[in-house]
XYZ file of C-alpha atoms in Angstrom:
698
model
C 18.297 1.374 10.246
C 15.404 0.159 12.383
C 14.932 -3.415 13.698
C 11.857 -3.602 11.320
C 14.244 -4.689 8.778
C 14.173 -8.165 9.979
C 12.436 -10.741 7.904
C 10.121 -12.903 9.278
C 11.014 -15.884 6.905
C 10.723 -18.814 9.324
C 8.098 -21.277 8.302
C 5.030 -21.082 10.447
C 3.726 -24.490 12.507
C 1.741 -26.517 10.693
C -1.071 -26.491 13.451
C -1.328 -22.774 13.816
C -4.260 -21.044 12.898
C -3.623 -17.818 10.899
C -6.879 -15.262 11.514
C -10.007 -15.159 13.527
C -11.502 -17.927 11.559
C -10.565 -21.059 10.512
C -9.207 -21.740 6.951
C -11.730 -22.539 3.962
C -9.504 -25.215 2.615
C -5.997 -26.297 3.667
C -5.659 -28.503 0.679
C -2.143 -27.870 -1.181
C -1.296 -27.258 -4.661
C -1.704 -29.677 -7.378
C 0.880 -30.504 -10.299
C -1.214 -28.044 -12.614
C -1.485 -25.239 -9.850
C 2.302 -24.935 -9.777
C 2.540 -24.986 -13.343
C 0.362 -21.986 -13.233
C 2.085 -20.526 -10.600
C 5.123 -20.685 -12.401
C 3.743 -19.098 -15.635
C 2.239 -16.547 -13.189
C 5.652 -15.669 -12.058
C 7.175 -15.576 -15.428
C 4.596 -13.183 -16.621
C 5.567 -11.050 -13.320
C 8.707 -10.973 -14.493
C 8.381 -10.227 -18.349
C 5.877 -7.406 -17.016
C 8.646 -5.424 -15.593
C 7.403 -5.777 -12.045
C 10.816 -6.644 -10.134
C 13.492 -4.030 -9.792
C 17.133 -4.926 -10.701
C 19.757 -5.546 -8.241
C 21.576 -2.511 -9.099
C 18.353 -0.180 -8.336
C 17.717 -2.282 -5.043
C 21.669 -1.457 -4.434
C 20.898 2.233 -4.923
C 17.877 2.519 -2.577
C 19.931 0.875 0.464
C 22.372 3.499 -0.325
C 20.058 6.287 -0.629
C 18.240 5.273 2.801
C 21.749 4.934 4.426
C 22.369 8.539 3.475
C 18.792 9.678 4.906
C 19.398 7.956 8.354
C 23.171 9.793 8.425
C 21.197 13.062 7.605
C 18.572 12.400 10.382
C 21.083 11.595 13.194
C 23.215 14.776 12.401
C 19.923 16.580 12.494
C 18.833 15.469 15.590
C 22.635 15.995 17.260
C 22.320 19.616 16.009
C 19.516 20.212 17.825
C 20.503 18.490 21.252
C 23.264 20.944 20.963
C 21.454 23.879 20.260
C 19.147 23.524 23.209
C 22.042 23.360 26.012
C 21.995 19.274 26.592
C 25.193 18.008 27.778
C 28.020 16.744 25.806
C 26.875 13.038 26.819
C 23.683 13.585 25.721
C 24.590 15.144 22.440
C 26.918 11.743 21.744
C 23.735 9.709 22.848
C 21.288 11.923 20.873
C 19.939 9.597 17.792
C 17.180 9.064 15.446
C 16.154 5.753 13.689
C 14.955 5.388 10.349
C 12.263 2.423 9.530
C 10.419 1.650 6.178
C 7.174 0.311 5.395
C 4.642 0.014 2.692
C 5.749 -1.903 -0.528
C 9.391 -1.403 0.063
C 9.047 -3.177 4.053
C 6.719 -5.669 2.499
C 9.026 -6.640 -0.288
C 6.506 -5.922 -3.407
C 7.948 -2.987 -4.646
C 8.453 -2.327 -8.115
C 10.812 0.062 -10.330
C 10.710 3.318 -9.607
C 8.215 2.780 -6.729
C 8.509 5.427 -3.806
C 9.656 4.123 -0.407
C 7.841 5.184 2.891
C 10.234 6.021 5.606
C 9.630 6.859 9.246
C 12.183 8.999 11.145
C 11.581 8.164 14.944
C 13.140 10.828 17.301
C 13.243 11.625 20.829
C 10.581 13.800 22.604
C 12.201 17.033 22.679
C 12.387 17.216 18.717
C 8.796 18.124 17.223
C 7.204 17.692 14.061
C 5.417 21.158 13.487
C 8.902 23.387 13.801
C 11.924 20.905 14.059
C 10.585 18.410 11.233
C 9.048 20.702 8.872
C 11.008 23.629 9.001
C 14.745 22.630 9.985
C 14.679 19.530 8.860
C 13.114 20.654 5.659
C 15.836 23.648 5.398
C 18.670 21.112 5.743
C 17.048 18.844 2.864
C 16.372 21.693 0.718
C 20.117 22.944 0.736
C 21.227 19.212 -0.856
C 22.089 19.196 -4.353
C 20.839 15.523 -4.237
C 17.445 16.711 -3.264
C 14.866 17.540 -5.687
C 10.729 18.278 -5.681
C 10.748 18.710 -1.762
C 7.436 19.257 -0.804
C 6.009 19.146 2.820
C 2.327 18.241 3.510
C 1.866 19.107 7.319
C -1.818 19.342 7.218
C -2.166 15.723 5.524
C -4.251 12.950 7.859
C -0.571 11.713 8.018
C 2.018 14.309 8.150
C 4.691 13.790 5.726
C 7.636 15.050 3.554
C 7.881 14.055 -0.119
C 10.986 14.487 -2.011
C 13.392 12.947 -4.525
C 16.812 11.580 -3.131
C 19.155 10.838 -6.068
C 16.278 10.376 -8.009
C 14.809 7.882 -5.768
C 10.828 9.271 -4.241
C 10.815 9.267 -0.522
C 7.576 9.752 1.577
C 9.162 11.053 5.162
C 7.336 10.492 8.048
C 8.341 11.775 11.686
C 7.439 10.459 14.981
C 8.553 11.744 18.127
C 8.376 9.268 21.128
C 8.546 9.841 24.773
C 12.004 9.043 25.084
C 14.879 11.318 25.758
C 16.986 8.681 23.620
C 16.108 6.706 20.874
C 17.836 3.302 20.893
C 19.183 2.216 17.529
C 17.468 -1.389 18.350
C 14.083 0.192 19.106
C 11.642 -2.470 18.780
C 8.659 -0.246 16.859
C 6.154 -2.934 17.353
C 6.133 -2.892 21.282
C 2.923 -0.988 22.332
C 5.541 0.965 24.948
C 6.171 3.219 21.664
C 2.569 4.587 21.738
C 2.672 5.881 25.394
C 2.312 10.034 25.645
C 1.965 10.567 22.136
C -0.532 12.622 19.875
C -2.574 10.834 17.494
C -0.713 12.108 14.487
C 2.277 10.797 15.812
C -0.027 6.975 16.053
C -0.966 7.257 12.813
C 2.731 7.747 11.860
C 4.073 4.821 13.872
C 1.401 2.599 12.513
C 2.602 2.441 9.143
C 5.295 0.405 10.269
C 3.895 -1.386 12.900
C 1.025 -2.428 10.424
C 3.414 -3.940 7.640
C 5.394 -6.112 10.589
C 2.166 -7.091 11.734
C 0.852 -8.188 8.182
C 4.413 -10.527 7.971
C 3.724 -12.138 11.074
C 0.163 -12.954 10.454
C 0.754 -14.724 6.657
C 1.212 -18.326 6.647
C 3.870 -18.124 3.761
C 5.401 -14.555 3.220
C 6.772 -15.515 -0.133
C 3.512 -16.786 -1.506
C 1.819 -13.655 -0.388
C 4.162 -11.501 -1.904
C 3.828 -12.945 -5.043
C 0.227 -13.029 -4.830
C 0.230 -9.317 -3.633
C 2.579 -8.218 -6.947
C 0.187 -9.537 -8.982
C -3.244 -8.301 -7.361
C -1.492 -5.061 -7.062
C -0.562 -4.755 -10.882
C -4.258 -6.187 -11.762
C -5.626 -3.334 -9.889
C -3.663 -0.317 -11.565
C -4.825 -1.966 -14.848
C -8.108 -2.229 -14.045
C -8.011 1.389 -12.615
C -8.979 0.743 -9.004
C -5.522 1.478 -7.238
C -5.726 4.603 -5.503
C -6.654 5.385 -1.842
C -6.787 9.243 -2.715
C -9.509 9.093 -5.357
C -11.560 6.424 -3.196
C -10.487 3.368 -4.157
C -7.727 1.043 -2.359
C -4.023 1.819 -2.038
C -0.924 -0.378 -1.096
C -1.794 -1.134 2.588
C -5.731 -2.045 1.852
C -4.524 -4.499 -1.029
C -1.968 -5.988 1.481
C -4.706 -6.518 3.978
C -6.923 -7.939 1.745
C -4.510 -10.490 0.124
C -3.193 -11.539 3.475
C -6.645 -12.414 4.417
C -6.933 -14.788 1.680
C -3.601 -16.194 2.701
C -5.038 -16.817 6.062
C -8.161 -18.691 4.659
C -5.913 -20.925 2.217
C -2.870 -21.317 4.201
C -1.241 -23.983 1.812
C -2.289 -22.590 -1.395
C 0.423 -21.255 -3.862
C 0.205 -18.007 -5.724
C -1.826 -19.252 -8.751
C -4.537 -20.557 -6.370
C -4.217 -17.083 -3.996
C -5.042 -14.845 -6.709
C -7.964 -17.477 -7.991
C -9.405 -17.622 -4.610
C -8.986 -13.837 -3.724
C -11.596 -13.123 -6.561
C -13.822 -15.847 -5.643
C -14.024 -14.561 -2.220
C -14.401 -10.936 -2.195
C -16.658 -11.436 -4.909
C -19.129 -12.988 -2.448
C -18.302 -10.835 0.610
C -20.966 -9.210 1.947
C -20.028 -5.592 2.833
C -19.802 -3.879 5.109
C -18.512 -7.132 6.994
C -14.881 -6.011 8.022
C -11.891 -7.709 6.817
C -9.699 -8.428 9.775
C -6.395 -10.254 10.016
C -6.861 -10.367 13.816
C -8.913 -9.894 16.783
C -9.355 -6.051 17.681
C -7.246 -5.206 20.483
C -8.603 -2.815 22.997
C -5.701 -1.129 25.259
C -5.608 0.947 28.377
C -3.929 3.544 26.267
C -7.167 4.954 25.538
C -6.739 5.425 21.658
C -10.172 5.135 19.442
C -10.439 1.838 17.471
C -12.940 0.999 15.114
C -15.889 -0.152 16.484
C -19.582 0.303 15.016
C -20.948 -0.484 18.096
C -19.690 2.536 20.088
C -18.633 5.143 17.151
C -21.693 6.194 14.664
C -19.315 7.302 12.088
C -17.998 3.569 12.209
C -21.156 2.736 10.860
C -21.109 4.870 7.741
C -17.981 2.804 6.423
C -18.456 1.050 3.065
C -15.827 -1.450 2.835
C -13.937 -1.707 6.206
C -10.759 -3.012 6.075
C -9.179 -3.231 9.820
C -5.512 -2.598 10.250
C -3.961 -5.464 12.740
C -1.614 -3.058 14.892
C -3.274 -1.247 18.003
C -4.911 1.072 17.655
C -6.777 -0.755 15.197
C -8.691 1.221 12.623
C -10.202 1.240 9.203
C -7.487 1.530 6.234
C -10.364 2.258 3.778
C -12.444 4.756 5.070
C -12.016 6.698 1.377
C -14.398 4.199 -0.293
C -17.511 5.473 -1.329
C -20.490 3.877 -2.580
C -19.730 4.328 -6.253
C -16.027 3.573 -5.838
C -17.166 0.388 -4.034
C -19.688 -0.418 -6.823
C -16.893 -0.147 -9.436
C -14.550 -2.306 -7.398
C -17.354 -5.126 -7.088
C -17.516 -5.394 -10.863
C -14.150 -5.372 -11.279
C -14.033 -8.523 -8.859
C -16.600 -10.084 -10.809
C -14.982 -9.769 -14.029
C -11.625 -11.027 -12.354
C -13.382 -14.056 -11.014
C -14.737 -14.933 -14.478
C -11.192 -14.711 -16.054
C -9.579 -16.866 -13.342
C -12.098 -19.334 -14.122
C -11.351 -19.529 -17.568
C -7.701 -19.835 -16.403
C -8.620 -22.755 -14.313
C -10.463 -24.597 -17.333
C -7.407 -23.663 -19.569
C -9.803 -21.279 -21.531
C -7.649 -18.110 -21.319
C -4.218 -17.238 -20.066
C -2.959 -14.944 -17.144
C -2.489 -12.151 -19.972
C -6.429 -11.861 -19.730
C -6.174 -11.164 -16.544
C -4.271 -7.887 -17.042
C -6.257 -6.440 -19.929
C -6.674 -2.575 -19.230
C -9.759 -1.444 -18.397
C -11.369 0.521 -21.418
C -12.706 3.361 -19.261
C -13.350 5.873 -22.091
C -15.454 3.031 -24.009
C -17.679 2.424 -21.055
C -19.832 5.557 -20.313
C -21.703 8.097 -22.122
C -21.233 11.094 -20.163
C -18.278 12.274 -18.299
C -17.065 14.780 -16.021
C -13.483 16.162 -17.038
C -11.361 18.354 -14.755
C -8.480 20.385 -16.182
C -6.094 21.552 -14.138
C -3.122 24.185 -15.161
C -0.402 26.180 -13.938
C 2.534 28.328 -14.968
C 5.271 25.740 -14.828
C 5.749 22.278 -14.039
C 6.463 22.701 -10.044
C 3.552 24.707 -9.645
C 1.511 22.367 -11.743
C 2.888 19.499 -9.246
C 1.880 21.209 -6.314
C -1.669 22.482 -7.382
C -2.230 18.978 -9.059
C -1.652 17.162 -5.607
C -4.177 19.253 -3.893
C -6.564 18.679 -6.351
C -6.402 15.275 -6.638
C -6.702 14.960 -2.870
C -10.262 16.762 -3.115
C -11.403 14.873 -6.041
C -13.063 11.961 -3.910
C -15.163 15.029 -1.967
C -16.500 16.086 -5.834
C -17.751 12.194 -6.046
C -19.096 12.188 -2.555
C -21.257 15.568 -3.292
C -22.534 14.372 -6.143
C -23.500 11.395 -4.746
C -25.226 13.120 -1.757
C -26.792 16.005 -4.070
C -28.392 13.286 -6.659
C -29.506 11.100 -3.469
C -27.425 8.473 -4.909
C -29.181 8.660 -8.302
C -26.525 9.806 -10.231
C -23.287 7.388 -9.848
C -19.881 8.349 -10.649
C -16.489 6.693 -11.588
C -13.410 8.432 -10.474
C -10.725 7.201 -12.530
C -7.205 7.600 -11.274
C -5.518 7.914 -13.998
C -4.073 11.652 -14.921
C -3.476 12.903 -18.524
C -1.514 15.278 -20.071
C -2.450 17.348 -23.535
C 0.860 17.917 -24.966
C -0.414 20.744 -26.898
C -0.738 23.040 -24.170
C 1.839 26.061 -23.771
C 1.179 25.755 -19.827
C 1.754 22.813 -17.737
C -1.578 21.071 -17.783
C -3.025 17.348 -16.723
C -6.715 16.342 -16.624
C -8.620 13.614 -14.545
C -11.669 12.209 -15.593
C -15.151 10.606 -14.181
C -17.755 8.553 -15.573
C -21.101 9.337 -14.757
C -24.399 6.878 -15.326
C -27.687 7.107 -13.892
C -28.401 3.995 -11.134
C -30.003 1.141 -12.939
C -33.245 0.117 -12.188
C -34.781 3.419 -10.904
C -37.907 4.687 -12.772
C -37.349 8.391 -13.505
C -40.179 10.729 -15.263
C -39.482 11.728 -18.972
C -36.906 14.657 -19.290
C -35.884 14.443 -15.396
C -32.403 16.025 -15.038
C -29.504 15.867 -12.683
C -28.342 19.248 -11.909
C -25.078 19.291 -10.377
C -24.041 22.812 -11.166
C -24.287 24.143 -7.467
C -22.413 20.815 -6.369
C -19.209 21.503 -9.073
C -19.224 25.025 -7.567
C -18.904 24.508 -4.223
C -16.225 21.740 -4.795
C -14.543 24.288 -7.304
C -14.950 27.232 -4.387
C -13.186 24.600 -1.541
C -10.258 23.805 -3.863
C -9.661 27.326 -4.826
C -9.040 27.894 -0.611
C -5.564 26.245 -1.035
C -3.475 28.029 1.071
C -0.476 28.032 -1.201
C -2.469 29.212 -4.303
C -0.257 31.174 -7.057
C -1.444 33.142 -10.217
C -1.890 30.600 -13.101
C -3.013 27.758 -10.705
C -6.733 27.236 -12.330
C -9.017 24.627 -12.388
C -12.044 23.802 -15.161
C -14.527 21.175 -14.799
C -16.587 20.328 -17.723
C -19.414 17.901 -18.640
C -18.095 15.987 -22.124
C -19.731 13.251 -23.877
C -17.941 10.256 -24.997
C -17.667 11.493 -28.411
C -15.771 14.437 -27.267
C -13.310 12.952 -25.044
C -9.782 14.764 -26.155
C -7.315 12.506 -28.187
C -4.629 12.568 -25.943
C -6.204 10.030 -23.375
C -5.947 7.014 -25.891
C -2.468 5.888 -25.998
C -2.579 5.898 -29.966
C -3.998 9.144 -30.022
C -7.107 7.851 -31.521
C -10.221 5.580 -30.364
C -10.587 2.044 -31.746
C -13.054 2.088 -34.806
C -16.616 1.053 -33.875
C -17.408 -2.551 -34.217
C -19.301 -3.323 -37.253
C -23.431 -3.573 -37.137
C -23.060 -7.306 -37.153
C -20.514 -7.331 -34.171
C -22.944 -4.889 -32.190
C -25.704 -7.669 -32.879
C -23.703 -10.372 -31.352
C -22.604 -8.386 -28.366
C -26.514 -7.373 -27.845
C -27.214 -11.444 -27.984
C -24.343 -12.146 -25.483
C -25.397 -9.566 -22.719
C -28.613 -7.874 -21.313
C -27.320 -4.267 -21.325
C -30.070 -2.040 -23.097
C -27.354 0.577 -23.940
C -25.103 -1.607 -25.918
C -27.818 -2.027 -28.327
C -28.805 1.665 -28.183
C -25.451 2.454 -28.884
C -25.101 0.197 -32.089
C -28.588 1.510 -33.150
C -27.609 5.012 -32.846
C -24.098 4.831 -34.254
C -24.969 4.764 -38.033
C -24.062 8.432 -38.580
C -21.137 10.278 -37.493
C -21.020 14.089 -36.777
C -18.038 16.685 -36.241
C -18.010 18.484 -32.660
C -16.372 21.457 -33.498
C -15.243 24.320 -30.940
C -14.125 27.477 -31.067
C -11.210 28.899 -28.803
C -7.774 28.719 -28.465
C -5.645 25.588 -27.602
C -3.265 27.523 -25.470
C -3.422 28.448 -21.925
C -6.375 31.266 -22.481
C -8.549 28.741 -23.129
C -11.073 27.424 -21.047
C -10.780 23.838 -21.912
C -8.806 21.730 -24.092
C -9.126 21.462 -27.876
C -11.872 18.522 -28.514
C -11.144 17.100 -31.851
C -12.930 14.962 -33.973
C -13.787 11.643 -32.439
C -15.103 8.266 -33.378
C -17.858 6.859 -31.463
C -17.044 3.528 -29.702
C -19.024 0.813 -28.393
C -19.282 0.292 -24.387
C -18.454 -3.090 -22.936
C -20.763 -4.587 -20.544
C -20.117 -7.802 -18.308
C -22.456 -10.777 -17.523
C -23.065 -11.378 -13.787
C -21.064 -13.938 -12.953
C -22.238 -17.175 -11.175
C -20.578 -19.423 -8.632
C -19.921 -22.944 -10.008
C -20.758 -26.297 -8.792
C -16.932 -26.809 -7.717
C -16.922 -24.103 -5.615
C -19.946 -24.801 -3.628
C -18.000 -26.148 -0.742
C -15.593 -22.992 -0.522
C -18.709 -21.007 -0.464
C -20.060 -22.251 2.656
C -16.362 -21.073 4.298
C -16.402 -17.584 2.742
C -19.998 -17.113 4.375
C -18.645 -18.820 7.684
C -15.698 -16.425 7.671
C -17.897 -13.240 7.089
C -20.337 -14.188 9.502
C -17.776 -14.173 12.122
C -17.622 -10.111 11.471
C -19.942 -7.704 12.292
C -21.944 -5.674 9.618
C -25.146 -5.690 7.717
C -25.478 -6.554 4.153
C -25.495 -3.967 1.313
C -27.007 -3.527 -1.275
C -24.694 -4.063 -4.912
C -25.193 -0.766 -6.852
C -26.080 -1.634 -10.532
C -24.058 -0.881 -14.036
C -26.474 0.328 -15.783
C -25.212 3.206 -18.579
C -27.005 6.557 -18.359
C -29.132 8.045 -21.148
C -29.961 11.309 -22.285
C -28.707 14.712 -23.203
C -26.182 16.876 -21.730
C -25.774 20.881 -21.506
C -22.869 22.558 -20.633
C -21.727 26.267 -20.555
C -18.136 26.831 -19.419
C -15.482 29.656 -20.178
C -11.824 31.141 -19.379
C -10.799 31.784 -16.317
C -9.090 34.470 -14.115
C -7.668 34.312 -10.601
C -9.628 31.084 -10.078
C -13.310 32.059 -11.466
C -14.935 31.038 -14.554
C -16.714 33.130 -16.547
C -18.319 32.362 -20.149
C -16.992 33.032 -23.201
C -17.740 32.627 -27.192
C -17.189 28.844 -26.987
C -20.381 27.003 -27.550
C -20.542 23.004 -26.893
C -22.790 21.392 -29.443
C -25.155 18.986 -28.164
C -25.905 15.783 -29.928
C -29.641 16.344 -31.270
C -30.052 12.864 -31.678
C -29.976 12.131 -27.906
C -32.136 15.023 -26.913
C -35.551 13.880 -26.325
C -39.046 15.946 -26.059
C -37.613 18.948 -27.787
C -37.805 20.959 -31.016
C -34.451 21.149 -32.485
C -33.454 22.912 -35.342
C -30.164 23.838 -36.603
C -29.543 27.775 -37.129
C -26.277 29.156 -38.681
C -24.442 25.606 -38.721
C -25.033 25.455 -34.859
C -27.640 23.888 -32.769
C -30.401 25.548 -31.086
C -32.540 24.071 -28.607
C -35.949 25.251 -27.691
C -37.616 23.529 -25.101
C -41.484 22.887 -25.480
C -43.032 24.099 -22.227
C -40.500 27.427 -22.517
C -42.371 28.557 -25.198
C -39.446 30.894 -26.435
C -36.045 31.550 -25.006
C -34.448 32.510 -21.457
C -33.048 35.726 -20.437
C -29.572 34.664 -20.574
C -30.199 33.474 -24.384
C -31.777 36.959 -24.886
C -28.361 38.498 -23.139
C -26.006 36.030 -25.233
C -27.785 36.605 -28.429
C -27.264 40.401 -27.904
C -23.639 40.147 -27.090
C -23.648 41.269 -23.833
C -20.381 39.357 -22.192
C -21.299 40.975 -18.466
C -24.958 38.984 -18.590
C -23.773 36.212 -20.617
C -23.652 33.534 -17.272
C -26.567 32.852 -15.295
C -26.522 33.422 -11.961
C -26.145 30.399 -9.560
C -28.869 31.679 -7.450
C -31.386 30.616 -10.214
C -30.691 26.715 -10.284
C -33.701 25.676 -12.600
C -33.039 28.309 -15.362
C -32.724 27.086 -18.994
C -31.752 23.553 -18.088
C -32.959 22.036 -21.213
C -31.840 24.863 -23.507
C -28.387 25.350 -25.530
C -27.451 28.868 -25.700
C -25.454 30.280 -28.688
C -22.861 32.792 -27.574
C -21.812 35.967 -29.436
C -18.860 38.004 -28.436
C -16.567 37.137 -25.901
C -15.590 37.715 -22.199
C -12.387 39.486 -21.204
C -10.299 39.693 -17.997
C -11.830 42.784 -17.166
C -15.372 41.416 -17.348
C -17.006 40.789 -13.875
C -16.115 37.203 -12.910
C -19.130 35.126 -11.828
C -18.866 31.652 -10.653
C -20.600 30.379 -13.617
C -20.138 26.471 -14.441
C -23.152 25.457 -15.996
C -23.436 21.772 -16.160
C -26.354 19.721 -16.041
C -27.086 15.862 -17.282
C -30.418 15.222 -18.533
C -31.787 11.522 -18.088
C -34.630 10.751 -20.376
C -36.844 7.763 -19.913
């Protein structure tokens, strides 16, 4: 094992300044703070966030076995390439850990982020991803082996004796890698490419974080707590556009620097206090950005135009300093700021003895927050294909959010939810992701104005279907569902909570300024069944949507800063002003209004096409249209159209071939729900036919 496994547990000198600014407060804990810290630690233990000693021992054994495998692999390659017996004897590779395991905040079942450092003549492309891959594939203890050579940080994922491993490789410019290699020294970066730098920096950043916090144990407890909070609130996912493990570690470490003598209960409270007031895109930095003669690019918005577009810069402390949170978008930043506000309010209540720690970790009621959602269904023939296909699609979901923001000029906001869901009734392997949709608050729109994102979704689907390892049976369906149509399998108990009574609704209206809560209560007096045609098996284009009960959308008050915090507010402003950047608008949180229209169908070889399934439209929500019910289905005719579109005629005549509007006609029949007669078979022409538009009425 590498030298980065040493502990930085020596107490720092009391006079040392941590970070690029002076601390906001050097006050230590009161008796009450110490008591709350004990309660917090007990809560984390009861929540099962600490692994048992047997699992910890097993992890050490697994790392030891992997270390032996990579050492043998390097010696084998050294011999094959004709080096002397002495070189073969000295040939070596060293294993380092990073991420949550290195920081000491991993929980039961967590993966181990691992780096293998090898000599200059052992490369990544062939030796690591082919030869070592084949060696691992032959071992019985290895399962779910998945190479990802094209990732931003190339990685090989697998399970070893059931423990998840993410293995990176770095070839440094040395013929022999010493066992006591100091990976934090800048010399390891000489004469290596940028992919190797990124691979090395995982370990270098983890070690720097442990060096730059005043108290490692307090940092670990606070980080463990806030990672758990982020997962419960749906904002823990770097790939989706939120924050991953290293991002949360850097944010918590900065708060530790600003409050060097605070205990964990204080650090958690100060975390929310600091970041509700942080003026993004001012960067969070643990130390000054280091320039170096090696010439690798570092984060610098003054020189690099792309760095100016980052919404939530969180800068890594090891050279070359980079923004670790470049995936954050305007929508995901807005969601995180909302959650910081909620967390801050709960921590204020905890300090006033109005709430316990359990209130902070209440799960986020995502499916009760929005009226409109995008549902992304991913299916494959078997579990192994689904694992590969899902990983690819999930890595692209962030692009769908960005494309929707781009094509609607920020008027339609997305909330991608990082949790995945599985429909157990499916005969094939299946999982689904969801995105909440809402109109930007405070923006005036014309009556009947629509957000037509069919072209956006088609572009996304086309890019996803370019997956180089695509196999028959790997399919993707994107559809628009309203809250009442959310499938039951996303709810823990299999059903939604009953709608609150009218009295409770009125109380919520009185407590908040959210227009949509009152509107939802007023419109919720009658329930209707939303039935669908189609099978529940893999041949269906979308999962079944059984009857659901409507539910209330919670909103949260804007949380003011209390008088007791005034002395710290100035300190937060000072530390923000020490960084570069401009003030940014905080996006609003108003729910979207209006109707929706969807045409979706079955699939074959990655293309979607229309079938007999018809999604009913909620008539009460459709403003400005003559709505009549014909034959048990709902047929809408736009007043301005004075008739039906060509697509209506094709469908009513049962024409399967022409049952789908061409994507070159984006303005066709946007407000009209079409009744489908007849179905489409695999022999029919396959057109990219996902029709999805979100109508917002004034």
